[in-house]
XYZ file of N, CA and C in Angstrom:
846
model
N 144.688 25.107 158.619
C 145.708 25.481 159.394
C 146.840 24.397 160.447
N 147.918 24.054 160.482
C 148.140 23.131 161.169
C 147.890 23.346 163.013
N 148.019 21.937 163.069
C 147.772 22.468 164.681
C 149.001 22.360 165.381
N 148.580 22.868 166.979
C 149.651 23.563 168.022
C 150.822 22.394 167.773
N 150.173 20.791 167.885
C 151.428 19.709 168.103
C 152.388 19.922 166.519
N 152.033 19.541 165.634
C 152.032 19.679 164.110
C 152.928 21.061 164.417
N 152.895 22.258 164.241
C 153.726 23.662 164.110
C 155.450 23.326 165.444
N 154.924 22.748 166.362
C 155.876 22.342 167.110
C 156.963 21.227 166.746
N 155.996 20.152 166.040
C 157.327 19.063 165.631
C 158.079 19.731 164.594
N 157.568 20.296 163.732
C 158.170 21.144 162.703
C 159.481 21.692 162.994
N 159.329 22.288 164.299
C 160.167 23.061 164.921
C 161.160 22.501 165.174
N 160.697 21.416 165.769
C 161.552 20.501 166.275
C 162.267 19.822 165.029
N 162.036 19.710 163.841
C 162.869 19.039 162.651
C 163.804 20.037 162.452
N 163.649 21.178 162.206
C 164.021 22.281 162.276
C 165.537 21.939 162.643
N 165.300 22.549 164.120
C 166.092 22.333 165.216
C 167.172 21.417 165.503
N 166.609 19.939 165.009
C 167.375 18.897 165.022
C 168.429 19.257 163.959
N 168.498 19.855 162.624
C 169.221 19.880 161.484
C 170.872 20.368 161.719
N 171.814 20.204 161.359
C 173.133 20.552 162.115
C 173.135 21.666 161.885
N 172.837 22.122 160.541
C 172.746 23.664 160.848
C 172.145 24.521 161.215
N 171.240 24.456 161.541
C 170.321 24.918 162.255
C 170.881 25.066 164.094
N 171.268 23.711 164.321
C 172.064 23.613 165.663
C 172.916 24.372 165.737
N 173.931 24.984 164.510
C 175.264 25.586 164.475
C 174.394 26.835 164.898
N 173.793 27.172 163.944
C 173.015 28.726 164.297
C 172.333 28.977 165.455
N 171.888 27.749 166.685
C 171.884 28.278 167.857
C 172.961 28.055 168.993
N 174.017 27.532 168.983
C 174.687 27.437 169.443
C 175.543 28.865 169.516
N 175.548 29.811 167.820
C 176.388 30.953 167.797
C 175.816 32.085 168.545
N 174.188 31.852 168.012
C 172.837 32.842 168.654
C 173.104 32.835 170.129
N 173.677 31.757 170.579
C 173.750 31.481 172.828
C 175.009 32.217 172.996
N 176.272 31.900 172.191
C 177.258 32.188 172.493
C 176.935 34.400 172.438
N 176.219 34.497 171.266
C 176.511 35.712 171.152
C 175.730 36.930 172.598
N 174.902 35.642 172.396
C 173.976 35.983 174.065
C 174.138 36.311 175.511
N 174.836 35.217 175.407
C 175.896 35.002 176.677
C 176.686 36.321 176.681
N 177.291 36.288 175.689
C 178.560 37.317 175.826
C 178.074 38.552 175.977
N 176.923 39.102 175.718
C 176.250 40.218 175.672
C 175.736 40.076 177.372
N 175.312 39.577 177.584
C 174.868 39.382 179.450
C 176.085 39.437 179.886
N 177.435 39.342 179.747
C 178.878 39.207 180.278
C 179.172 40.625 180.379
N 178.824 40.937 179.171
C 179.385 42.535 179.189
C 178.470 43.263 179.862
N 177.301 43.096 179.703
C 176.857 43.818 180.284
C 176.844 43.893 181.905
N 177.038 42.433 182.463
C 177.350 42.491 183.698
C 179.003 42.659 184.259
N 179.842 43.005 183.246
C 180.804 43.664 183.626
C 180.627 45.153 184.122
N 179.940 45.696 182.944
C 179.425 47.163 183.042
C 178.781 47.253 184.218
N 177.922 46.650 185.161
C 177.792 46.459 186.320
C 178.422 46.833 187.073
N 179.454 45.783 187.386
C 180.665 45.720 188.069
C 181.113 47.139 188.337
N 181.240 46.944 187.075
C 182.199 48.354 187.074
C 181.558 49.726 187.554
N 180.601 49.764 187.411
C 179.271 51.155 187.909
C 179.315 50.499 189.508
N 179.269 49.646 190.096
C 179.345 49.739 191.395
C 180.509 50.289 192.119
N 179.709 51.085 192.937
C 180.917 51.594 194.321
C 182.250 50.926 194.899
N 183.314 50.958 195.016
C 183.869 50.741 195.541
C 183.947 51.090 196.907
N 183.264 50.424 198.081
C 183.137 50.413 199.472
C 184.493 50.233 200.523
N 184.514 51.264 201.031
C 185.775 51.266 202.051
C 185.083 51.548 203.140
N 185.724 51.321 204.716
C 185.245 50.945 205.690
C 186.621 51.837 206.616
N 186.447 52.864 206.908
C 187.655 53.979 207.892
C 186.983 54.355 209.151
N 188.481 54.048 210.060
C 187.832 54.440 211.567
C 188.161 56.312 211.538
N 187.838 56.950 213.126
C 188.918 57.695 213.076
C 188.970 57.770 214.732
N 189.168 58.993 215.496
C 190.133 58.915 217.160
C 187.952 59.154 217.396
N 187.540 58.765 218.882
C 186.368 58.835 218.481
C 186.707 60.308 219.949
N 187.564 59.991 220.058
C 188.125 61.192 221.184
C 188.570 62.677 220.639
N 188.628 62.831 219.783
C 188.724 64.081 219.028
C 187.361 64.947 219.278
N 188.298 66.332 218.807
C 187.501 67.504 219.464
C 187.515 68.495 218.881
N 188.419 68.516 217.528
C 188.685 69.253 217.076
C 188.344 69.846 215.639
N 188.306 70.868 214.914
C 187.715 71.419 213.775
C 187.676 70.306 212.056
N 188.815 69.306 212.166
C 189.579 68.215 211.342
C 187.953 67.637 211.190
N 187.913 66.627 212.292
C 187.446 65.747 212.370
C 185.967 65.883 213.353
N 184.878 65.715 212.628
C 183.821 65.701 214.132
C 182.757 64.971 213.792
N 182.134 64.581 215.049
C 181.038 63.316 214.971
C 180.327 63.409 214.400
N 179.869 64.824 214.067
C 178.571 65.405 212.983
C 178.761 65.240 211.717
N 179.878 65.306 211.415
C 180.149 65.172 209.574
C 180.103 66.014 209.332
N 180.603 67.584 210.123
C 180.865 68.807 209.675
C 182.439 69.216 209.408
N 182.926 68.360 210.205
C 184.958 68.737 210.187
C 185.436 69.279 208.420
N 186.467 69.445 208.623
C 186.873 69.201 207.296
C 187.063 68.183 206.265
N 187.982 67.468 207.209
C 188.089 66.305 206.677
C 187.364 64.723 206.389
N 185.906 65.445 207.137
C 184.956 64.616 206.953
C 184.209 65.021 205.310
N 184.243 66.054 205.143
C 183.972 67.140 204.139
C 184.488 66.504 202.817
N 186.346 66.731 202.772
C 186.808 66.333 202.007
C 186.760 64.687 201.253
N 186.318 64.169 202.331
C 185.496 62.395 202.095
C 184.736 62.116 201.892
N 183.760 63.192 201.874
C 182.303 63.190 200.616
C 182.582 63.723 199.546
N 183.431 64.807 199.523
C 183.674 65.168 197.772
C 184.467 63.775 197.358
N 185.401 63.105 198.338
C 186.062 62.272 197.456
C 185.623 61.073 196.531
N 184.440 60.736 197.751
C 183.605 59.532 197.555
C 182.840 59.961 196.323
N 182.555 60.993 196.135
C 181.337 61.005 195.073
C 182.171 61.340 193.699
N 183.632 61.833 193.515
C 184.367 61.864 192.693
C 184.688 60.823 192.001
N 184.904 59.869 193.238
C 185.905 58.344 192.535
C 184.977 57.361 192.682
N 184.066 57.470 192.733
C 182.724 56.131 192.389
C 183.286 54.990 193.780
N 183.243 55.879 195.369
C 183.794 55.415 196.307
C 182.203 55.514 197.445
N 182.045 54.296 197.970
C 181.438 54.831 199.449
C 182.030 54.203 200.920
N 182.361 55.475 201.255
C 182.864 55.357 202.649
C 181.990 55.529 204.096
N 182.638 54.557 204.505
C 181.969 54.584 205.559
C 182.815 55.033 207.136
N 182.458 56.069 207.435
C 183.189 56.873 208.619
C 183.055 56.433 209.963
N 184.025 55.768 210.700
C 183.151 55.065 212.297
C 184.206 55.527 213.323
N 183.822 56.381 214.238
C 184.141 56.679 215.491
C 184.770 55.596 216.476
N 186.199 55.253 216.635
C 186.698 54.415 217.649
C 187.636 54.777 218.456
N 187.565 54.352 219.802
C 189.251 54.266 220.250
C 190.096 54.162 219.869
N 191.074 55.370 219.783
C 192.341 55.393 218.290
C 193.150 53.773 218.710
N 193.526 53.577 219.424
C 193.913 52.386 219.681
C 193.007 51.230 219.377
N 192.408 51.175 219.283
C 191.259 50.032 218.971
C 191.225 50.223 217.452
N 191.368 51.381 216.858
C 191.192 51.891 215.391
C 192.287 50.823 214.593
N 193.324 51.716 215.337
C 194.530 51.202 214.552
C 194.823 49.444 214.633
N 194.418 48.830 216.218
C 194.145 47.513 215.743
C 193.374 47.306 214.843
N 192.126 47.441 214.511
C 191.335 46.880 213.645
C 192.069 47.180 212.300
N 192.683 48.009 211.870
C 193.619 48.388 210.728
C 194.203 47.185 210.445
N 195.050 46.910 211.650
C 195.966 45.848 211.234
C 195.887 44.612 211.133
N 194.426 44.205 211.287
C 193.623 42.966 211.513
C 193.371 43.082 210.076
N 193.045 43.909 209.237
C 191.832 44.107 208.329
C 190.348 44.124 208.573
N 190.039 44.449 209.012
C 188.741 44.488 209.664
C 188.221 46.143 209.597
N 189.043 46.927 209.427
C 189.255 48.316 208.506
C 189.964 48.343 207.637
N 189.605 49.782 206.330
C 190.286 49.115 205.447
C 191.129 50.360 205.351
N 191.275 51.418 206.249
C 192.031 52.330 206.798
C 191.992 52.895 207.744
N 192.945 54.145 208.570
C 192.412 54.889 209.879
C 192.941 56.516 208.982
N 191.715 57.102 209.674
C 192.019 58.488 209.415
C 192.927 59.520 209.844
N 193.852 60.295 209.809
C 194.062 61.109 210.545
C 195.504 61.165 211.632
N 196.531 59.826 210.674
C 197.473 59.379 211.598
C 198.553 59.620 211.216
N 199.780 59.973 212.330
C 200.956 60.120 211.791
C 201.449 59.319 210.961
N 202.828 59.231 210.599
C 203.350 58.191 210.435
C 204.337 57.349 211.640
N 204.318 56.263 211.500
C 205.565 55.576 212.408
C 205.994 54.441 212.520
N 207.023 53.610 212.570
C 207.548 52.403 212.087
C 206.395 51.579 212.110
N 205.551 51.666 213.185
C 205.150 50.348 214.118
C 203.814 50.335 213.346
N 203.128 51.147 212.468
C 201.779 51.553 211.527
C 202.205 51.350 210.581
N 203.166 51.266 209.986
C 204.309 51.104 208.649
C 204.052 49.046 208.459
N 204.111 48.412 209.565
C 204.167 47.328 209.410
C 202.976 47.142 208.058
N 201.605 47.476 208.734
C 200.448 46.642 208.139
C 199.943 47.585 207.684
N 200.097 48.843 207.076
C 199.869 49.605 206.821
C 200.577 50.683 205.662
N 199.941 51.135 204.386
C 200.472 52.268 203.407
C 200.309 53.403 203.419
N 200.918 53.891 203.300
C 200.798 55.552 203.721
C 201.282 56.430 202.278
N 200.932 57.530 201.669
C 201.335 57.784 200.336
C 202.226 57.973 200.285
N 203.135 57.100 198.767
C 204.458 57.833 198.899
C 204.770 58.718 197.356
N 205.483 58.466 197.225
C 206.372 58.975 196.026
C 206.956 58.020 194.928
N 207.025 58.447 193.802
C 208.075 57.412 193.085
C 209.013 56.604 193.547
N 209.745 57.272 193.877
C 211.164 56.881 194.756
C 211.011 55.883 196.402
N 209.633 55.661 196.759
C 209.336 54.509 197.382
C 209.188 55.579 199.238
N 209.961 57.103 199.299
C 210.273 58.140 200.324
C 208.270 58.431 200.541
N 207.681 58.861 201.513
C 206.385 59.128 202.475
C 206.800 60.421 201.773
N 205.434 60.460 200.961
C 205.291 62.153 199.987
C 204.331 62.715 201.464
N 204.999 63.548 201.516
C 204.201 64.622 202.347
C 202.936 65.593 201.675
N 203.211 65.932 200.617
C 202.132 67.163 199.586
C 201.046 66.048 199.839
N 200.925 64.596 200.237
C 199.492 64.321 200.016
C 199.316 63.947 201.295
N 199.803 64.548 201.965
C 199.171 65.072 203.899
C 197.584 65.088 203.501
N 196.951 65.302 204.694
C 195.664 65.674 204.970
C 196.455 66.976 205.777
N 196.489 67.162 206.439
C 196.990 68.251 206.865
C 198.504 67.806 208.117
N 199.157 69.341 209.101
C 199.963 69.250 209.806
C 199.322 69.764 211.024
N 199.482 68.818 212.387
C 199.499 68.799 213.670
C 200.810 69.185 214.207
N 200.244 69.560 215.362
C 201.502 70.531 216.398
C 200.851 69.814 218.086
N 201.572 69.410 217.917
C 201.859 69.346 219.750
C 202.539 69.781 220.606
N 201.740 70.513 221.709
C 201.536 71.371 222.335
C 202.486 70.983 223.832
N 202.799 71.764 224.761
C 203.197 71.306 225.736
C 202.640 72.382 226.827
N 201.844 71.650 228.087
C 200.750 72.371 228.609
C 201.267 72.423 230.053
N 201.554 73.417 230.833
C 202.197 72.942 232.652
C 201.035 73.957 233.229
N 201.062 73.775 234.590
C 199.954 74.632 235.899
C 200.750 75.576 235.784
N 199.956 77.297 235.823
C 200.892 77.839 235.682
C 201.449 78.287 236.677
N 202.861 78.950 236.676
C 203.803 79.125 237.756
C 204.525 78.051 238.434
N 204.486 77.286 237.666
C 205.764 75.714 237.740
C 206.506 76.178 237.196
N 207.491 75.704 237.327
C 209.252 75.896 237.064
C 209.415 74.815 235.557
N 208.916 73.915 235.441
C 209.172 72.676 234.227
C 209.336 73.820 233.031
N 209.844 73.388 232.180
C 210.445 73.976 231.391
C 210.831 72.972 230.360
N 210.365 73.681 228.663
C 211.126 72.910 227.298
C 211.801 74.067 227.155
N 213.170 74.022 226.115
C 213.555 74.331 225.130
C 213.831 74.120 223.780
N 212.957 73.151 223.611
C 213.294 72.431 222.284
C 214.066 71.359 221.958
N 214.800 70.956 223.026
C 215.711 69.922 222.751
C 215.265 69.109 224.224
N 215.341 69.583 225.369
C 215.066 68.503 226.487
C 214.439 69.376 227.449
N 213.901 69.410 228.251
C 213.052 69.739 229.665
C 214.103 69.248 230.848
N 213.185 71.140 230.870
C 214.194 71.337 232.815
C 213.095 71.077 233.865
N 213.656 70.156 234.807
C 213.087 70.526 236.211
C 211.532 70.015 235.814
N 211.821 69.332 235.264
C 210.570 67.856 235.321
C 210.841 66.536 235.755
N 209.560 66.138 236.917
C 210.053 65.494 238.064
C 209.608 64.201 237.864
N 208.324 63.843 236.493
C 207.635 63.123 236.751
C 207.094 62.878 235.240
N 206.491 61.467 234.778
C 206.104 61.445 233.429
C 205.235 62.849 233.369
N 204.970 62.805 231.530
C 204.128 63.586 230.698
C 202.961 62.876 230.490
N 202.019 63.339 230.803
C 200.401 62.833 230.538
C 199.965 63.376 229.092
N 199.549 61.979 228.318
C 198.846 62.219 226.968
C 198.429 61.018 226.574
N 197.805 61.111 225.239
C 196.730 60.309 225.302
C 196.861 59.255 224.873
N 196.368 57.911 225.097
C 196.525 56.902 225.288
C 196.631 55.918 223.308
N 197.059 55.465 223.003
C 197.692 55.226 221.429
C 198.277 56.211 220.512
N 198.711 57.554 221.385
C 198.974 58.575 220.675
C 200.618 58.252 219.978
N 200.574 58.956 218.918
C 202.268 58.858 218.842
C 203.434 59.941 219.031
N 202.684 60.818 219.825
C 203.692 61.540 220.961
C 204.101 60.651 221.843
N 203.718 59.543 222.240
C 203.940 58.640 223.335
C 205.316 58.429 223.014
N 205.803 57.872 221.939
C 207.029 57.497 221.054
C 208.149 58.914 220.946
N 207.197 59.658 220.749
C 208.161 60.859 220.701
C 208.790 61.099 221.904
N 207.946 61.010 222.923
C 208.493 61.445 224.303
C 209.452 60.721 224.760
N 209.532 59.269 224.638
C 210.356 58.225 224.877
C 211.426 58.322 224.557
N 211.338 58.601 222.831
C 212.845 58.905 222.144
C 213.570 59.866 222.956
N 212.811 61.150 223.518
C 213.722 61.660 224.549
C 214.135 61.165 225.641
N 213.692 59.711 226.298
C 213.871 59.459 227.425
C 213.232 59.932 228.483
N 212.035 59.927 228.038
C 211.119 60.956 228.752
C 209.487 60.023 229.135
N 209.804 59.509 230.670
C 208.432 58.756 230.776
C 207.294 59.423 230.684
N 206.017 58.532 230.278
C 205.105 58.904 229.942
C 203.674 58.410 230.620
N 202.711 58.980 230.665
C 201.518 58.399 231.369
C 200.182 57.719 230.306
N 199.994 57.520 229.809
C 199.244 57.354 228.804
C 197.480 57.049 229.150
N 196.579 58.239 228.897
C 195.747 58.112 229.576
C 194.681 58.203 228.557
N 193.345 57.133 228.801
C 192.788 56.991 227.969
C 191.249 58.281 228.001
N 191.102 58.553 226.461
C 189.700 59.638 226.698
C 190.588 60.893 225.841
N 189.279 61.917 226.191
C 189.829 63.245 225.562
C 191.128 63.815 226.268
N 191.061 64.998 225.463
C 192.653 66.266 225.555
C 191.800 66.880 227.392
N 190.383 66.447 227.234
C 189.768 67.084 228.464
C 189.957 66.685 229.915
N 190.418 64.942 229.506
C 190.807 64.336 230.498
C 192.022 64.194 231.030
N 192.753 64.952 229.995
C 194.258 64.337 230.090
C 194.586 65.709 230.615
N 193.937 67.083 230.853
C 194.053 68.288 231.142
C 193.614 68.392 232.969
N 192.730 67.436 232.705
C 192.005 67.430 233.679
C 193.089 66.481 235.238
N 193.593 65.866 234.784
C 194.912 64.863 235.034
C 195.940 66.314 235.704
N 196.383 67.291 235.039
C 197.461 67.893 234.865
C 197.163 68.751 235.962
N 195.194 69.834 236.062
C 195.156 70.457 236.862
C 195.065 70.092 238.122
N 194.848 68.850 238.266
C 194.493 67.697 239.606
C 196.436 68.033 240.186
N 197.388 68.104 239.768
C 198.792 67.724 240.253
C 199.099 66.157 239.919
N 198.922 65.517 239.113
C 199.087 64.651 239.207
C 200.180 64.346 237.756
N 199.922 65.028 237.158
C 200.960 65.495 236.462
C 202.275 66.826 236.083
N 202.907 66.778 235.827
C 203.533 68.137 235.887
C 203.096 68.714 234.143
N 203.307 68.309 232.920
C 203.124 68.480 232.109
C 202.222 67.273 230.942
N 201.212 68.304 230.194
C 200.549 67.464 228.808
C 200.807 67.674 227.551
N 201.088 66.607 227.115
C 201.186 67.010 225.991
C 200.148 66.295 225.152
N 199.500 67.587 223.892
C 198.080 67.599 223.569
C 198.359 68.431 222.038
N 197.457 67.945 220.903
C 197.278 68.639 220.078
C 196.587 70.055 220.778
N 197.690 70.515 219.829
C 197.773 72.436 220.528
C 196.295 73.258 220.065
N 195.770 72.852 218.721
C 194.458 73.126 218.969
C 193.299 73.259 219.867
N 193.271 71.792 220.192
C 192.564 71.366 221.272
C 192.712 71.660 222.632
N 193.910 71.929 223.432
C 194.672 72.466 224.575
C 193.930 73.870 224.197
N 194.368 74.628 222.875
C 194.142 75.951 223.349
C 192.794 76.413 223.570
N 191.592 75.197 223.088
C 190.222 75.691 223.169
C 189.805 75.858 224.457
N 190.812 74.951 225.337
C 189.958 74.226 226.203
C 190.558 75.557 227.392
N 191.570 76.707 227.658
C 192.022 76.762 228.148
C 191.738 78.229 227.716
N 190.421 78.607 227.276
C 189.721 79.733 227.027
C 188.923 80.022 228.113
N 188.334 78.472 228.434
C 187.486 78.407 229.782
C 187.242 77.844 230.823
N 186.335 77.719 231.855
C 186.639 76.951 233.362
C 186.855 75.645 233.055
N 187.792 74.797 233.786
C 188.560 74.976 234.813
C 189.557 75.376 234.370
N 189.956 75.615 233.003
C 191.383 75.751 232.867
C 192.091 77.134 232.638
N 191.052 78.223 232.325
C 191.566 79.565 231.787
C 192.041 80.104 233.571
N 193.600 81.128 233.238
C 194.007 80.872 234.353
C 194.835 80.218 234.847
N 194.558 79.070 234.938
C 195.368 78.249 235.983
C 196.232 77.103 235.348
N 195.880 76.933 233.756
C 196.872 76.360 232.646
C 197.487 77.085 231.895
N 198.700 76.882 231.624
C 199.252 77.553 230.307
C 200.084 76.888 229.505
N 199.854 77.160 228.387
C 201.073 76.550 227.156
C 202.120 77.074 227.364
N 203.572 76.253 227.250
C 204.798 76.171 227.013
C 204.774 77.243 225.851
N 205.733 77.792 225.714
C 206.286 79.269 224.207
C 206.531 78.290 223.038
N 207.730 76.678 223.481
C 207.955 76.399 222.675
C 207.245 74.942 221.818
N 206.209 74.471 220.940
C 206.040 73.319 220.587
C 206.518 72.240 220.830
N 206.506 71.032 221.333
C 207.086 69.685 221.321
C 207.693 69.165 219.749
N 206.508 69.192 218.837
C 206.839 68.614 217.920
C 205.542 69.017 216.433
N 205.995 68.928 214.992
C 204.994 69.146 214.317
C 205.229 67.941 213.268
N 204.084 67.760 212.693
C 204.144 66.158 212.242
C 202.800 66.313 211.140
N 203.302 65.912 210.019
C 202.516 65.417 208.978
C 200.947 64.320 208.571
N 199.986 64.379 208.556
C 199.036 63.519 209.400
C 198.718 62.692 207.513
N 197.748 61.660 208.000
C 197.657 61.001 206.783
C 196.704 59.795 206.928
N 195.820 59.725 205.659
C 194.850 58.347 205.671
C 195.682 57.203 205.482
N 196.167 56.976 206.436
C 196.837 55.424 206.163
C 195.727 54.164 206.197
N 195.935 53.099 204.664
C 195.438 52.359 204.426
C 195.816 50.692 204.034
N 195.480 49.703 204.841
C 195.663 48.489 205.396
C 196.430 47.872 203.782
N 197.517 47.295 204.493
C 198.395 46.802 203.050
C 197.429 46.115 202.006
N 196.676 44.942 202.304
C 195.902 43.879 201.642
C 194.561 44.636 200.908
N 194.442 46.204 201.730
C 193.044 47.284 200.665
C 194.096 47.306 199.684
N 194.964 48.029 199.815
C 195.940 48.811 199.047
C 195.844 47.845 197.490
N 196.792 46.324 198.201
C 197.015 45.397 197.023
C 196.099 45.213 196.379
N 194.738 44.685 196.299
C 193.020 45.122 195.878
C 193.402 45.916 194.859
N 193.178 47.272 195.609
C 192.687 48.449 195.042
C 193.756 49.348 194.471
N 195.268 48.889 194.493
C 195.817 50.173 194.064
C 195.499 52.162 193.591
N 195.013 51.432 192.632
C 195.069 52.918 191.239
C 193.423 53.318 192.531
N 192.378 53.063 192.895
C 191.920 53.829 193.897
C 192.495 54.057 194.867
N 193.126 53.661 195.870
C 193.795 53.631 196.747
C 194.435 55.110 196.555
N 194.970 54.986 195.225
C 196.448 55.978 194.990
C 195.316 57.121 194.514
N 194.369 56.999 193.827
C 193.486 58.273 193.738
C 193.084 59.303 194.898
N 192.661 58.690 195.976
C 191.848 58.902 197.095
C 192.640 59.761 197.715
N 194.282 59.265 197.950
C 195.126 59.744 198.269
C 195.545 61.508 197.386
N 195.653 61.047 196.262
C 195.632 62.216 195.534
C 194.619 63.823 195.530
N 193.486 63.312 195.712
C 192.357 64.044 195.615
C 191.878 64.175 196.858
N 192.171 63.675 198.015
C 192.385 64.841 199.718
C 192.957 65.609 199.852
N 194.098 65.065 199.063
C 195.396 66.463 198.970
C 195.192 67.500 198.085
N 194.471 67.655 196.818
C 194.157 68.283 195.667
C 192.928 69.639 196.573
N 192.457 68.839 197.591
C 191.290 69.323 198.168
C 191.851 70.029 199.334
N 192.509 69.177 200.144
C 192.889 70.305 201.134
C 193.783 71.772 200.247
N 194.712 71.446 198.991
C 195.780 72.525 198.625
C 194.107 73.431 197.922
N 193.502 73.108 197.862
C 192.303 74.055 197.203
C 191.821 74.891 198.464
N 191.691 73.993 199.882
C 191.376 75.211 201.126
C 192.287 76.008 201.200
N 193.927 75.278 201.160
C 195.008 76.035 201.685
C 194.740 77.949 200.669
N 194.610 77.462 199.761
C 194.806 78.903 198.822
C 193.622 79.526 198.730
N 192.619 79.178 199.543
C 191.302 80.152 199.395
C 191.753 80.752 200.690
N 191.922 80.158 201.697
C 191.949 80.693 203.393
C 193.798 81.779 203.282
N 194.498 81.133 202.304
C 195.828 81.871 202.434
C 195.659 83.868 202.747
N 196.536 84.299 203.216
C 196.595 85.658 203.174
C 196.846 86.045 201.830
N 195.852 87.237 201.170
C 196.120 87.557 200.073
C 197.657 88.534 199.612
N 198.180 88.645 198.790
C 198.993 89.899 198.835
C 198.255 91.193 198.188
N 198.800 91.953 198.915
C 198.282 93.422 199.004
C 198.782 93.925 196.977
N 197.881 94.242 196.226
C 198.627 94.988 195.115
C 198.531 96.585 194.902
N 199.271 97.294 193.843
C 199.326 98.661 193.672
C 200.248 99.085 193.734
N 199.889 100.373 194.210
C 201.436 101.311 194.525
C 201.400 101.789 195.817
N 202.413 101.696 196.569
C 202.731 101.002 198.058
C 202.358 102.875 198.435
């Protein structure tokens, strides 16, 4: 039996042979290629992580801090379907948009379209380059509220008997809508409740807030019987997931898939909740 040393010497002679060295190089290349392919497969399986923010002042059913809102559920379903890991954090709306503009957040959930936001963020678009309303998250309505018995009014085009600013939440697009009408505004940080308390205290004649949140507050104290909604809403507009442009350019297919999936989930929910037509003989 050969000693351990002689075995190693014989092996070294074999490896020194040119033919053996060529085989060794080929084997190393094959091994390295296999490792590289496995690594690429692992990278492909790694979920894409996206950090989104939303308005911390929301108190509506669409987005909730406990994760049970409609859009919370939509995002949860979409991330599993598309191999994403979505972090969703509440922030003051103005800060949320600022973080998206600076690239600190991948996007903002539940924002309406504005030219100012379109400078740094993309919205779902059509092949023709237009805003794709079909891939919205929802429609939202801004209603106008006044102290019961006051004569300030809105006819759908202009205000009458308005002698001061309209109070609205800080950073919301309705501020621009009111400014376009030539109406002065009082931008108030905080929730709809903060805005309505300012109205109730007589510090404003009119409040412009989301109808579903304003109507909810009117059902209980201290607003019930004291504040009323004007008959004609101020504006209805679509709301979207807006995405930082750099993030979109890095992952265009994944973002497009996310926009489409969220729209499909909304459509499915709308079909489930839509009134069913009666069939049969009259």
